[in-house]
mmCIF file of C-alpha atoms and ligand atoms in Angstrom:
data_model
loop_
_atom_site.group_PDB
_atom_site.id
_atom_site.type_symbol
_atom_site.label_atom_id
_atom_site.label_comp_id
_atom_site.label_asym_id
_atom_site.label_seq_id
_atom_site.Cartn_x
_atom_site.Cartn_y
_atom_site.Cartn_z
ATOM 1 C CA MET P 283 -2.067 33.603 -16.760
ATOM 2 C CA THR P 284 -3.311 29.995 -17.020
ATOM 3 C CA ILE P 285 -5.190 29.109 -13.895
ATOM 4 C CA ILE P 286 -6.564 25.350 -13.731
ATOM 5 C CA VAL P 287 -10.125 25.530 -12.115
ATOM 6 C CA THR P 288 -11.001 22.288 -10.689
ATOM 7 C CA GLY P 289 -14.529 21.790 -10.015
ATOM 8 C CA GLY P 290 -15.744 24.673 -12.029
ATOM 9 C CA ALA P 291 -19.160 23.285 -12.789
ATOM 10 C CA GLY P 292 -20.495 23.179 -9.215
ATOM 11 C CA PHE P 293 -22.091 26.176 -7.350
ATOM 12 C CA ILE P 294 -18.976 28.321 -5.972
ATOM 13 C CA GLY P 295 -16.158 26.980 -9.021
ATOM 14 C CA SER P 296 -18.807 28.707 -11.341
ATOM 15 C CA ASN P 297 -19.451 31.692 -9.815
ATOM 16 C CA PHE P 298 -15.681 31.847 -9.475
ATOM 17 C CA ILE P 299 -14.625 31.203 -13.097
ATOM 18 C CA PHE P 300 -17.675 34.173 -13.753
ATOM 19 C CA HIS P 301 -15.742 36.431 -11.590
ATOM 20 C CA MET P 302 -12.121 35.999 -13.202
ATOM 21 C CA LEU P 303 -12.939 35.833 -16.959
ATOM 22 C CA LYS P 304 -15.018 39.143 -16.359
ATOM 23 C CA LYS P 305 -12.523 40.501 -14.155
ATOM 24 C CA TYR P 306 -9.118 39.449 -15.901
ATOM 25 C CA PRO P 307 -9.874 39.412 -19.914
ATOM 26 C CA ASP P 308 -6.227 38.267 -20.416
ATOM 27 C CA TYR P 309 -6.087 35.111 -18.108
ATOM 28 C CA ARG P 310 -7.046 31.726 -19.309
ATOM 29 C CA ILE P 311 -9.111 29.387 -17.283
ATOM 30 C CA VAL P 312 -9.312 25.944 -17.731
ATOM 31 C CA CYS P 313 -12.247 24.409 -16.276
ATOM 32 C CA LEU P 314 -11.475 20.408 -14.605
ATOM 33 C CA ASP P 315 -14.335 18.987 -13.739
ATOM 34 C CA SER P 316 -15.523 15.278 -13.602
ATOM 35 C CA LEU P 317 -19.488 16.139 -13.576
ATOM 36 C CA THR P 318 -20.728 14.259 -10.677
ATOM 37 C CA TYR P 319 -24.144 14.872 -9.861
ATOM 38 C CA ALA P 320 -23.346 18.123 -8.599
ATOM 39 C CA GLY P 321 -21.969 19.344 -11.326
ATOM 40 C CA ASN P 322 -23.963 20.869 -14.185
ATOM 41 C CA LEU P 323 -22.186 22.192 -17.982
ATOM 42 C CA SER P 324 -25.279 24.309 -18.219
ATOM 43 C CA THR P 325 -24.271 26.575 -15.720
ATOM 44 C CA LEU P 326 -21.201 26.995 -17.495
ATOM 45 C CA LYS P 327 -23.075 27.772 -21.381
ATOM 46 C CA GLY P 328 -22.279 31.490 -20.987
ATOM 47 C CA VAL P 329 -19.142 31.032 -20.742
ATOM 48 C CA MET P 330 -18.314 28.148 -23.249
ATOM 49 C CA GLU P 331 -17.539 30.508 -26.033
ATOM 50 C CA ASN P 332 -15.137 32.407 -24.524
ATOM 51 C CA LYS P 333 -12.030 32.208 -26.085
ATOM 52 C CA ASN P 334 -10.085 31.997 -23.212
ATOM 53 C CA PHE P 335 -12.431 29.173 -21.470
ATOM 54 C CA ARG P 336 -11.868 25.722 -21.773
ATOM 55 C CA PHE P 337 -13.823 22.967 -20.109
ATOM 56 C CA VAL P 338 -12.278 19.696 -19.169
ATOM 57 C CA LYS P 339 -14.425 17.015 -18.279
ATOM 58 C CA ASP P 340 -11.865 14.494 -15.983
ATOM 59 C CA ASP P 341 -11.434 13.653 -12.615
ATOM 60 C CA ILE P 342 -9.173 14.979 -9.980
ATOM 61 C CA CYS P 343 -7.888 11.288 -9.256
ATOM 62 C CA ASN P 344 -7.392 10.581 -12.117
ATOM 63 C CA ARG P 345 -3.334 11.092 -12.107
ATOM 64 C CA GLU P 346 -2.915 10.475 -16.047
ATOM 65 C CA GLY P 347 -5.278 12.036 -17.185
ATOM 66 C CA VAL P 348 -4.396 15.464 -14.866
ATOM 67 C CA PHE P 349 -0.730 15.265 -15.316
ATOM 68 C CA ALA P 350 -1.403 15.428 -19.398
ATOM 69 C CA LEU P 351 -3.555 18.132 -18.747
ATOM 70 C CA PHE P 352 -0.759 20.176 -17.098
ATOM 71 C CA GLU P 353 1.383 18.779 -19.283
ATOM 72 C CA GLU P 354 -0.454 20.461 -22.325
ATOM 73 C CA GLU P 355 -1.251 24.020 -20.268
ATOM 74 C CA ARG P 356 1.555 24.530 -18.062
ATOM 75 C CA PRO P 357 -0.850 26.745 -15.124
ATOM 76 C CA ASP P 358 0.273 29.362 -13.596
ATOM 77 C CA ALA P 359 -1.901 28.534 -10.080
ATOM 78 C CA VAL P 360 -4.428 25.887 -9.390
ATOM 79 C CA VAL P 361 -7.655 26.519 -7.224
ATOM 80 C CA ASN P 362 -9.276 23.800 -6.111
ATOM 81 C CA PHE P 363 -12.893 23.413 -5.796
ATOM 82 C CA ALA P 364 -13.642 19.990 -6.777
ATOM 83 C CA ALA P 365 -15.005 17.881 -3.963
ATOM 84 C CA GLU P 366 -18.129 15.851 -2.533
ATOM 85 C CA SER P 367 -19.676 18.748 -0.882
ATOM 86 C CA HIS P 368 -22.602 17.692 0.815
ATOM 87 C CA VAL P 369 -22.700 16.532 5.173
ATOM 88 C CA ASP P 370 -25.797 14.223 4.602
ATOM 89 C CA ARG P 371 -24.369 12.209 1.972
ATOM 90 C CA SER P 372 -21.112 11.504 3.534
ATOM 91 C CA ILE P 373 -22.847 10.366 6.130
ATOM 92 C CA GLU P 374 -24.491 7.863 4.043
ATOM 93 C CA GLU P 375 -21.305 6.876 1.838
ATOM 94 C CA PRO P 376 -18.112 8.370 3.424
ATOM 95 C CA GLN P 377 -15.775 6.111 0.783
ATOM 96 C CA ILE P 378 -16.005 8.983 -2.109
ATOM 97 C CA PHE P 379 -15.164 12.179 0.359
ATOM 98 C CA LEU P 380 -12.321 9.973 1.032
ATOM 99 C CA GLN P 381 -11.342 9.524 -2.591
ATOM 100 C CA THR P 382 -11.960 13.031 -4.117
ATOM 101 C CA ASN P 383 -11.452 15.644 -1.000
ATOM 102 C CA ILE P 384 -7.782 13.695 -0.072
ATOM 103 C CA LEU P 385 -6.542 11.995 -2.641
ATOM 104 C CA GLY P 386 -7.865 14.319 -4.942
ATOM 105 C CA THR P 387 -6.297 16.720 -3.428
ATOM 106 C CA ALA P 388 -2.656 14.624 -2.953
ATOM 107 C CA THR P 389 -3.014 14.146 -7.103
ATOM 108 C CA LEU P 390 -2.868 18.103 -8.085
ATOM 109 C CA MET P 391 -0.641 18.855 -5.835
ATOM 110 C CA ASP P 392 1.313 15.889 -6.939
ATOM 111 C CA ALA P 393 0.975 17.803 -10.769
ATOM 112 C CA CYS P 394 1.262 20.767 -9.500
ATOM 113 C CA ARG P 395 5.243 19.725 -7.854
ATOM 114 C CA GLU P 396 6.052 18.044 -11.053
ATOM 115 C CA TYR P 397 5.108 21.125 -13.401
ATOM 116 C CA LYS P 398 6.121 23.947 -10.746
ATOM 117 C CA VAL P 399 3.125 25.829 -10.398
ATOM 118 C CA GLY P 400 3.147 28.811 -8.936
ATOM 119 C CA ARG P 401 0.503 28.278 -6.524
ATOM 120 C CA TYR P 402 -1.754 25.649 -5.508
ATOM 121 C CA HIS P 403 -4.952 27.322 -3.981
ATOM 122 C CA GLN P 404 -7.295 24.961 -1.579
ATOM 123 C CA VAL P 405 -10.441 26.111 -1.060
ATOM 124 C CA SER P 406 -11.718 24.519 2.353
ATOM 125 C CA THR P 407 -14.308 25.263 4.552
ATOM 126 C CA ASP P 408 -14.789 26.710 8.476
ATOM 127 C CA GLU P 409 -16.257 22.782 9.023
ATOM 128 C CA VAL P 410 -12.800 21.907 9.682
ATOM 129 C CA TYR P 411 -13.119 23.548 13.176
ATOM 130 C CA GLY P 412 -16.402 21.787 14.383
ATOM 131 C CA ASP P 413 -18.763 23.647 15.732
ATOM 132 C CA LEU P 414 -18.896 26.180 18.704
ATOM 133 C CA PRO P 415 -21.657 26.133 21.976
ATOM 134 C CA LEU P 416 -25.417 27.847 21.049
ATOM 135 C CA ASP P 417 -25.031 29.833 24.141
ATOM 136 C CA ARG P 418 -21.570 31.504 23.682
ATOM 137 C CA PRO P 419 -22.258 34.212 21.460
ATOM 138 C CA ASP P 420 -18.543 35.559 22.269
ATOM 139 C CA LEU P 421 -16.855 32.560 20.306
ATOM 140 C CA PHE P 422 -15.551 32.808 16.900
ATOM 141 C CA PHE P 423 -13.658 30.629 14.650
ATOM 142 C CA THR P 424 -10.070 31.952 14.309
ATOM 143 C CA GLU P 425 -7.230 30.263 11.505
ATOM 144 C CA THR P 426 -5.573 29.135 14.928
ATOM 145 C CA THR P 427 -8.912 27.499 16.527
ATOM 146 C CA PRO P 428 -7.780 23.622 16.288
ATOM 147 C CA LEU P 429 -8.903 21.328 14.080
ATOM 148 C CA HIS P 430 -12.510 19.229 15.647
ATOM 149 C CA THR P 431 -14.390 17.428 12.775
ATOM 150 C CA SER P 432 -17.549 15.791 13.178
ATOM 151 C CA SER P 433 -18.683 14.543 9.894
ATOM 152 C CA PRO P 434 -17.195 12.328 7.155
ATOM 153 C CA TYR P 435 -17.439 15.762 4.937
ATOM 154 C CA SER P 436 -15.347 17.964 6.972
ATOM 155 C CA SER P 437 -12.900 15.183 8.409
ATOM 156 C CA SER P 438 -12.343 14.803 4.936
ATOM 157 C CA LYS P 439 -11.621 18.507 4.634
ATOM 158 C CA ALA P 440 -9.615 18.925 7.296
ATOM 159 C CA SER P 441 -7.685 15.664 5.774
ATOM 160 C CA ALA P 442 -6.794 17.929 2.767
ATOM 161 C CA ASP P 443 -6.083 20.884 4.274
ATOM 162 C CA LEU P 444 -3.264 18.694 6.551
ATOM 163 C CA LEU P 445 -1.792 17.526 2.925
ATOM 164 C CA VAL P 446 -1.932 20.587 1.975
ATOM 165 C CA LEU P 447 -0.226 22.688 4.337
ATOM 166 C CA ALA P 448 2.483 19.508 4.915
ATOM 167 C CA TYR P 449 2.938 19.393 0.895
ATOM 168 C CA HIS P 450 4.026 23.112 1.882
ATOM 169 C CA ARG P 451 6.442 22.385 4.474
ATOM 170 C CA THR P 452 8.033 18.972 2.446
ATOM 171 C CA TYR P 453 8.016 20.092 -0.604
ATOM 172 C CA GLY P 454 8.209 23.717 -0.106
ATOM 173 C CA LEU P 455 5.043 23.775 -2.943
ATOM 174 C CA PRO P 456 3.570 27.400 -2.477
ATOM 175 C CA VAL P 457 0.332 26.630 -1.210
ATOM 176 C CA THR P 458 -2.655 28.942 0.300
ATOM 177 C CA ILE P 459 -5.955 27.497 2.149
ATOM 178 C CA SER P 460 -9.127 29.461 2.818
ATOM 179 C CA ARG P 461 -11.880 28.377 4.881
ATOM 180 C CA CYS P 462 -14.881 30.060 4.120
ATOM 181 C CA SER P 463 -18.566 29.809 6.197
ATOM 182 C CA ASN P 464 -21.776 28.733 4.232
ATOM 183 C CA ASN P 465 -22.381 30.047 1.018
ATOM 184 C CA TYR P 466 -25.806 31.223 -0.540
ATOM 185 C CA GLY P 467 -26.385 32.409 -4.446
ATOM 186 C CA PRO P 468 -27.266 31.578 -7.994
ATOM 187 C CA TYR P 469 -25.919 27.959 -9.137
ATOM 188 C CA HIS P 470 -26.462 26.484 -5.775
ATOM 189 C CA PHE P 471 -27.227 22.928 -5.696
ATOM 190 C CA PRO P 472 -31.058 21.998 -4.902
ATOM 191 C CA GLU P 473 -30.032 19.428 -1.977
ATOM 192 C CA LYS P 474 -28.886 22.221 -0.307
ATOM 193 C CA LEU P 475 -30.718 24.101 2.833
ATOM 194 C CA ILE P 476 -31.647 27.758 0.882
ATOM 195 C CA PRO P 477 -32.373 26.039 -2.628
ATOM 196 C CA LEU P 478 -34.039 23.375 -1.305
ATOM 197 C CA MET P 479 -36.186 25.648 0.623
ATOM 198 C CA ILE P 480 -37.022 27.768 -2.539
ATOM 199 C CA ALA P 481 -37.676 25.212 -4.802
ATOM 200 C CA ASN P 482 -40.187 23.304 -2.242
ATOM 201 C CA ALA P 483 -41.584 26.491 -1.303
ATOM 202 C CA LEU P 484 -42.110 27.213 -4.594
ATOM 203 C CA ASN P 485 -44.110 24.075 -5.942
ATOM 204 C CA ASP P 486 -46.010 23.524 -2.537
ATOM 205 C CA LYS P 487 -44.122 21.293 -1.022
ATOM 206 C CA SER P 488 -43.144 20.956 2.762
ATOM 207 C CA LEU P 489 -39.869 22.196 4.282
ATOM 208 C CA PRO P 490 -38.179 19.805 6.095
ATOM 209 C CA VAL P 491 -36.356 21.606 9.310
ATOM 210 C CA TYR P 492 -33.762 19.659 11.127
ATOM 211 C CA GLY P 493 -33.932 19.148 14.612
ATOM 212 C CA LYS P 494 -35.919 22.291 16.404
ATOM 213 C CA GLY P 495 -34.261 24.477 13.826
ATOM 214 C CA GLU P 496 -32.242 26.376 16.133
ATOM 215 C CA ASN P 497 -28.749 25.393 14.291
ATOM 216 C CA VAL P 498 -26.758 28.635 13.665
ATOM 217 C CA ARG P 499 -24.797 29.225 10.033
ATOM 218 C CA ASP P 500 -22.821 31.996 8.796
ATOM 219 C CA TRP P 501 -23.888 33.372 5.790
ATOM 220 C CA LEU P 502 -21.732 35.128 3.091
ATOM 221 C CA TYR P 503 -22.885 35.420 -0.723
ATOM 222 C CA VAL P 504 -20.941 33.542 -3.504
ATOM 223 C CA GLU P 505 -19.784 36.581 -5.124
ATOM 224 C CA ASP P 506 -18.085 37.930 -1.915
ATOM 225 C CA HIS P 507 -16.150 34.576 -1.375
ATOM 226 C CA CYS P 508 -15.168 34.558 -4.916
ATOM 227 C CA LYS P 509 -13.349 37.335 -4.642
ATOM 228 C CA ALA P 510 -11.877 36.712 -1.494
ATOM 229 C CA ILE P 511 -10.161 33.752 -3.019
ATOM 230 C CA ASP P 512 -9.219 35.840 -5.861
ATOM 231 C CA LEU P 513 -7.268 38.316 -3.252
ATOM 232 C CA ILE P 514 -5.631 35.340 -1.636
ATOM 233 C CA LEU P 515 -4.555 34.076 -4.874
ATOM 234 C CA HIS P 516 -2.993 37.160 -6.179
ATOM 235 C CA LYS P 517 -1.706 38.895 -2.580
ATOM 236 C CA GLY P 518 -2.490 36.132 0.382
ATOM 237 C CA ARG P 519 1.032 35.091 1.886
ATOM 238 C CA VAL P 520 2.139 31.388 1.001
ATOM 239 C CA GLY P 521 1.670 28.461 3.484
ATOM 240 C CA GLU P 522 -0.933 30.699 4.809
ATOM 241 C CA VAL P 523 -4.698 29.704 5.991
ATOM 242 C CA TYR P 524 -6.998 32.443 5.434
ATOM 243 C CA ASN P 525 -10.729 32.462 7.345
ATOM 244 C CA VAL P 526 -13.715 34.105 5.204
ATOM 245 C CA GLY P 527 -17.142 35.016 6.642
ATOM 246 C CA GLY P 528 -19.171 37.904 6.797
ATOM 247 C CA HIS P 529 -20.611 38.059 10.149
ATOM 248 C CA ASN P 530 -23.787 36.715 9.533
ATOM 249 C CA GLU P 531 -24.909 34.567 11.754
ATOM 250 C CA MET P 532 -28.218 32.733 11.393
ATOM 251 C CA LYS P 533 -30.732 30.270 12.557
ATOM 252 C CA ASN P 534 -31.719 27.749 10.373
ATOM 253 C CA ILE P 535 -35.624 28.461 11.390
ATOM 254 C CA ASP P 536 -34.851 31.813 10.540
ATOM 255 C CA ILE P 537 -33.879 31.468 7.124
ATOM 256 C CA VAL P 538 -36.586 29.369 6.357
ATOM 257 C CA LYS P 539 -39.494 31.556 7.512
ATOM 258 C CA LEU P 540 -37.711 34.570 5.528
ATOM 259 C CA ILE P 541 -37.986 32.421 2.644
ATOM 260 C CA CYS P 542 -41.440 31.773 3.287
ATOM 261 C CA LYS P 543 -42.092 35.665 3.552
ATOM 262 C CA GLU P 544 -40.452 36.600 0.666
ATOM 263 C CA LEU P 545 -42.068 33.963 -1.410
ATOM 264 C CA GLY P 546 -45.718 34.841 -0.236
ATOM 265 C CA LYS P 547 -45.987 31.270 0.988
ATOM 266 C CA PRO P 548 -47.747 29.914 4.647
ATOM 267 C CA GLU P 549 -45.182 28.930 6.856
ATOM 268 C CA SER P 550 -47.760 26.207 7.268
ATOM 269 C CA LEU P 551 -45.410 24.124 5.096
ATOM 270 C CA ILE P 552 -42.698 24.011 7.415
ATOM 271 C CA THR P 553 -42.300 20.708 9.028
ATOM 272 C CA TYR P 554 -39.508 19.638 11.437
ATOM 273 C CA VAL P 555 -38.243 15.876 10.905
ATOM 274 C CA VAL P 556 -35.226 14.074 12.650
ATOM 275 C CA ASP P 557 -31.590 15.633 13.413
ATOM 276 C CA ARG P 558 -28.660 15.074 11.016
ATOM 277 C CA LYS P 559 -26.401 12.541 13.101
ATOM 278 C CA GLY P 560 -23.532 14.377 14.475
ATOM 279 C CA HIS P 561 -25.615 18.045 13.269
ATOM 280 C CA ASP P 562 -22.723 21.034 13.848
ATOM 281 C CA LEU P 563 -24.687 23.533 16.631
ATOM 282 C CA ARG P 564 -23.198 26.625 15.247
ATOM 283 C CA TYR P 565 -20.308 28.200 12.896
ATOM 284 C CA ALA P 566 -19.152 31.253 12.955
ATOM 285 C CA ILE P 567 -16.136 33.053 11.177
ATOM 286 C CA ASP P 568 -13.329 35.618 12.681
ATOM 287 C CA PRO P 569 -12.539 37.090 9.005
ATOM 288 C CA THR P 570 -10.155 39.818 10.930
ATOM 289 C CA LYS P 571 -7.032 37.991 9.238
ATOM 290 C CA ILE P 572 -8.051 38.122 5.888
ATOM 291 C CA HIS P 573 -9.705 41.849 6.571
ATOM 292 C CA ASN P 574 -6.110 42.808 8.345
ATOM 293 C CA GLU P 575 -3.624 41.838 5.722
ATOM 294 C CA LEU P 576 -5.243 41.869 2.167
ATOM 295 C CA GLY P 577 -8.616 44.754 2.846
ATOM 296 C CA TRP P 578 -11.042 41.964 2.179
ATOM 297 C CA LEU P 579 -14.689 42.798 3.271
ATOM 298 C CA PRO P 580 -18.337 41.409 2.636
ATOM 299 C CA GLU P 581 -19.922 43.765 -0.126
ATOM 300 C CA THR P 582 -23.489 42.042 0.109
ATOM 301 C CA LYS P 583 -25.986 42.701 3.258
ATOM 302 C CA PHE P 584 -27.723 39.172 3.769
ATOM 303 C CA ALA P 585 -31.039 41.111 3.070
ATOM 304 C CA ASP P 586 -30.111 41.966 -0.589
ATOM 305 C CA GLY P 587 -28.367 38.574 -0.974
ATOM 306 C CA ILE P 588 -31.633 36.508 -0.299
ATOM 307 C CA LYS P 589 -33.364 38.956 -2.279
ATOM 308 C CA LYS P 590 -31.370 38.635 -5.429
ATOM 309 C CA THR P 591 -31.210 34.919 -4.701
ATOM 310 C CA ILE P 592 -34.540 34.099 -4.678
ATOM 311 C CA LYS P 593 -34.928 36.493 -7.659
ATOM 312 C CA TRP P 594 -32.465 34.198 -9.300
ATOM 313 C CA TYR P 595 -34.347 30.990 -8.518
ATOM 314 C CA LEU P 596 -37.562 32.794 -9.985
ATOM 315 C CA GLU P 597 -36.281 33.907 -13.160
ATOM 316 C CA ASN P 598 -33.775 30.121 -13.440
ATOM 317 C CA ARG P 599 -36.585 27.537 -13.344
ATOM 318 C CA GLU P 600 -35.482 25.412 -15.860
ATOM 319 C CA TRP P 601 -32.192 25.182 -14.249
ATOM 320 C CA TRP P 602 -32.911 23.855 -11.255
ATOM 321 C CA GLN P 603 -36.317 21.940 -12.134
ATOM 322 C CA GLU P 604 -34.741 20.155 -14.647
ATOM 323 C CA ILE P 605 -32.415 18.956 -11.574
ATOM 324 C CA ILE P 606 -35.083 17.665 -8.941
ATOM 325 C CA SER P 607 -36.759 16.297 -11.608
ATOM 326 C CA GLY P 608 -34.139 13.692 -12.751
ATOM 327 C CA GLU P 609 -31.779 11.480 -10.165
ATOM 328 C CA TYR P 610 -32.487 14.246 -7.400
ATOM 329 C CA LYS P 611 -35.606 12.507 -7.427
ATOM 330 C CA ASN P 612 -34.173 9.198 -5.670
ATOM 331 C CA TYR P 613 -32.147 11.060 -3.458
ATOM 332 C CA TYR P 614 -34.873 13.399 -2.197
ATOM 333 C CA GLU P 615 -37.062 9.932 -1.029
ATOM 334 C CA ARG P 616 -33.876 8.381 0.663
ATOM 335 C CA MET P 617 -33.308 11.010 2.600
ATOM 336 C CA TYR P 618 -36.773 12.737 3.815
ATOM 337 C CA LYS P 619 -38.907 9.676 3.024
ATOM 338 C CA ASN P 620 -40.680 8.670 6.565
ATOM 339 C CA ARG P 621 -38.064 11.409 8.235
HETATM 340 P P1 NAD D 223 -20.698 21.630 -5.223
HETATM 341 O O1 NAD D 223 -20.714 20.161 -5.000
HETATM 342 O O2 NAD D 223 -21.758 22.397 -5.844
HETATM 343 O O3 NAD D 223 -19.623 21.718 -6.796
HETATM 344 C C1 NAD D 223 -19.076 20.310 -6.818
HETATM 345 C C2 NAD D 223 -18.190 20.523 -8.266
HETATM 346 O O4 NAD D 223 -16.999 19.044 -8.068
HETATM 347 C C3 NAD D 223 -19.079 19.755 -8.802
HETATM 348 O O5 NAD D 223 -19.204 20.134 -10.122
HETATM 349 C C4 NAD D 223 -18.743 18.617 -9.263
HETATM 350 O O6 NAD D 223 -18.796 17.950 -10.056
HETATM 351 C C5 NAD D 223 -16.795 18.339 -9.378
HETATM 352 N N1 NAD D 223 -16.411 17.251 -8.386
HETATM 353 C C6 NAD D 223 -16.618 16.540 -7.731
HETATM 354 N N2 NAD D 223 -16.032 15.489 -7.438
HETATM 355 C C7 NAD D 223 -14.411 15.566 -8.383
HETATM 356 C C8 NAD D 223 -13.907 14.827 -9.102
HETATM 357 N N3 NAD D 223 -13.520 13.678 -8.446
HETATM 358 N N4 NAD D 223 -13.165 15.334 -9.872
HETATM 359 C C9 NAD D 223 -13.082 16.477 -10.534
HETATM 360 N N5 NAD D 223 -14.880 17.207 -10.123
HETATM 361 C C10 NAD D 223 -15.211 16.889 -9.423
HETATM 362 O O7 NAD D 223 -19.657 21.753 -4.212
HETATM 363 P P2 NAD D 223 -19.466 23.528 -3.883
HETATM 364 O O8 NAD D 223 -20.926 23.822 -2.849
HETATM 365 O O9 NAD D 223 -19.715 24.778 -5.277
HETATM 366 O O10 NAD D 223 -18.122 23.583 -3.294
HETATM 367 C C11 NAD D 223 -16.978 23.679 -4.036
HETATM 368 C C12 NAD D 223 -15.688 23.980 -3.001
HETATM 369 O O11 NAD D 223 -15.901 24.962 -1.500
HETATM 370 C C13 NAD D 223 -15.902 22.590 -2.142
HETATM 371 O O12 NAD D 223 -14.451 21.859 -2.109
HETATM 372 C C14 NAD D 223 -16.244 22.816 -0.780
HETATM 373 O O13 NAD D 223 -15.836 21.711 0.058
HETATM 374 C C15 NAD D 223 -15.868 24.308 -0.767
HETATM 375 N N6 NAD D 223 -16.662 25.462 0.714
HETATM 376 C C16 NAD D 223 -18.123 24.969 0.269
HETATM 377 C C17 NAD D 223 -19.297 26.133 1.112
HETATM 378 C C18 NAD D 223 -20.322 25.989 0.523
HETATM 379 O O14 NAD D 223 -21.133 26.540 1.789
HETATM 380 N N7 NAD D 223 -21.224 25.476 -0.608
HETATM 381 C C19 NAD D 223 -18.474 26.345 2.131
HETATM 382 C C20 NAD D 223 -17.211 26.561 2.357
HETATM 383 C C21 NAD D 223 -16.471 25.983 1.568
HETATM 384 O O1 DAU D 224 -19.873 25.944 6.564
HETATM 385 C C1 DAU D 224 -19.566 25.623 5.311
HETATM 386 C C2 DAU D 224 -20.264 24.094 4.765
HETATM 387 O O2 DAU D 224 -21.619 24.794 4.061
HETATM 388 C C3 DAU D 224 -19.947 23.791 3.411
HETATM 389 O O3 DAU D 224 -18.387 22.962 3.608
HETATM 390 C C4 DAU D 224 -20.716 22.431 2.613
HETATM 391 O O4 DAU D 224 -20.320 22.254 1.840
HETATM 392 C C5 DAU D 224 -21.774 23.042 2.647
HETATM 393 O O5 DAU D 224 -22.834 21.858 2.283
HETATM 394 C C6 DAU D 224 -22.586 23.938 3.531
HETATM 395 O O6 DAU D 224 -22.539 22.750 5.105
HETATM 396 P P1 DAU D 224 -24.140 22.821 5.756
HETATM 397 O O7 DAU D 224 -24.105 21.508 6.151
HETATM 398 O O8 DAU D 224 -24.234 23.668 7.140
HETATM 399 O O9 DAU D 224 -25.292 22.913 4.622
HETATM 400 P P2 DAU D 224 -26.777 22.527 4.468
HETATM 401 O O10 DAU D 224 -27.241 23.477 3.275
HETATM 402 O O11 DAU D 224 -26.987 20.907 4.204
HETATM 403 O O12 DAU D 224 -27.434 22.712 6.155
HETATM 404 C C7 DAU D 224 -27.325 24.055 6.365
HETATM 405 C C8 DAU D 224 -28.146 24.103 7.806
HETATM 406 O O13 DAU D 224 -29.652 23.381 7.339
HETATM 407 C C9 DAU D 224 -27.746 22.847 8.438
HETATM 408 O O14 DAU D 224 -27.975 22.969 10.108
HETATM 409 C C10 DAU D 224 -28.758 22.067 8.075
HETATM 410 C C11 DAU D 224 -29.746 22.350 7.534
HETATM 411 N N1 DAU D 224 -30.997 21.835 6.888
HETATM 412 C C12 DAU D 224 -30.386 21.381 5.974
HETATM 413 C C13 DAU D 224 -31.438 20.707 4.888
HETATM 414 C C14 DAU D 224 -30.661 20.397 3.183
HETATM 415 C C15 DAU D 224 -32.173 21.208 7.661
HETATM 416 O O15 DAU D 224 -32.745 22.070 8.449
HETATM 417 N N2 DAU D 224 -32.656 20.880 6.282
HETATM 418 C C16 DAU D 224 -32.707 20.590 5.135
HETATM 419 O O16 DAU D 224 -33.596 19.662 4.052
#
């Protein structure tokens, strides 16, 4: 079995590649990634020498390059992680999100049609459902919750989802979609909440909490997400959407306080900054379908996962320090100075 994994030099894609190479030693994994600011070849150094792994630097929007790769590799399946993934950047500059997240998805699916690929899996997000109110803890996103997006990022992901389902109905492309909640774990790019707070706290820098820190996210350890995708790829029903989430809702402020506690840093580092525009209040996934149909359940409890994650950032300082000392500095200035 040959699987093309796009966006595999990013956070979740790389963790998925590690999971697959370990679990299926006879599978060939081809990573296609254009190495944007969020892609990092050093993340993949542990698998570069693996004879079942190949890295190809290219853009999923480059039709010629994508078709040439499919011609060469004749993949059995494609798992698409490649995306612009950060909400704040999408608010600053939406265009690239439309380009990669929508047109890139279409290009990959066109190649899948041409080369009769057995499965196209789209890695989507719970953000396509919009948000839930803070005072209705009884409400959850199910697969039939209407799409109702808030940011250019989530709109681009929802557009891609609609396109994936349209390719299934119109062309009979064998697709599946997973919509997961917030992931955390190793190799998470430091622009995102958890790694940003860990890195800042370790550098005794202020911890910028948007608004009052009351917004709720539903956190899942990245390995559990990878296992869910693996299951959907092998056992999921074609044409179906599967929500992935572990019933682990937490307020942002509680996460930041927990990180301070774990690192022995004072809460006085916390600063409340101007809120994100259109900030989604609460995400909460109902994972009943994937549990009932495929037997998936999250294995890592948040209390353990956050400890493992913090330990990883402590033991892999060079990975994130290299990132935050480069172009990231300009991003940080733009985003947080005078906020
Ligand atoms: P990430 O930003 O860490 O990684 C994205 C990767 O895609 C990078 O390696 C980047 O170089 C690559 N890429 C970007 N544009 C590309 C292009 N045009 N061509 C080829 N490669 C390109 O993202 P992530 O957090 O790992 O998210 C992966 C996927 O999972 C995304 O589709 C995202 O929407 C989805 N998702 C993320 C989360 C989360 O909590 N991080 C939760 C649910 C779903
Ligand atoms: O729900 C899945 C989504 O989770 C994915 O689709 C996205 O790709 C991923 O980036 C993530 O989106 P969020 O916007 O929820 O993640 P982020 O880490 O950017 O922010 C988490 C929460 O923390 C959010 O409420 C905003 C807040 N926040 C974030 C940052 C970076 C802060 O308060 N301060 C910060 O500096």
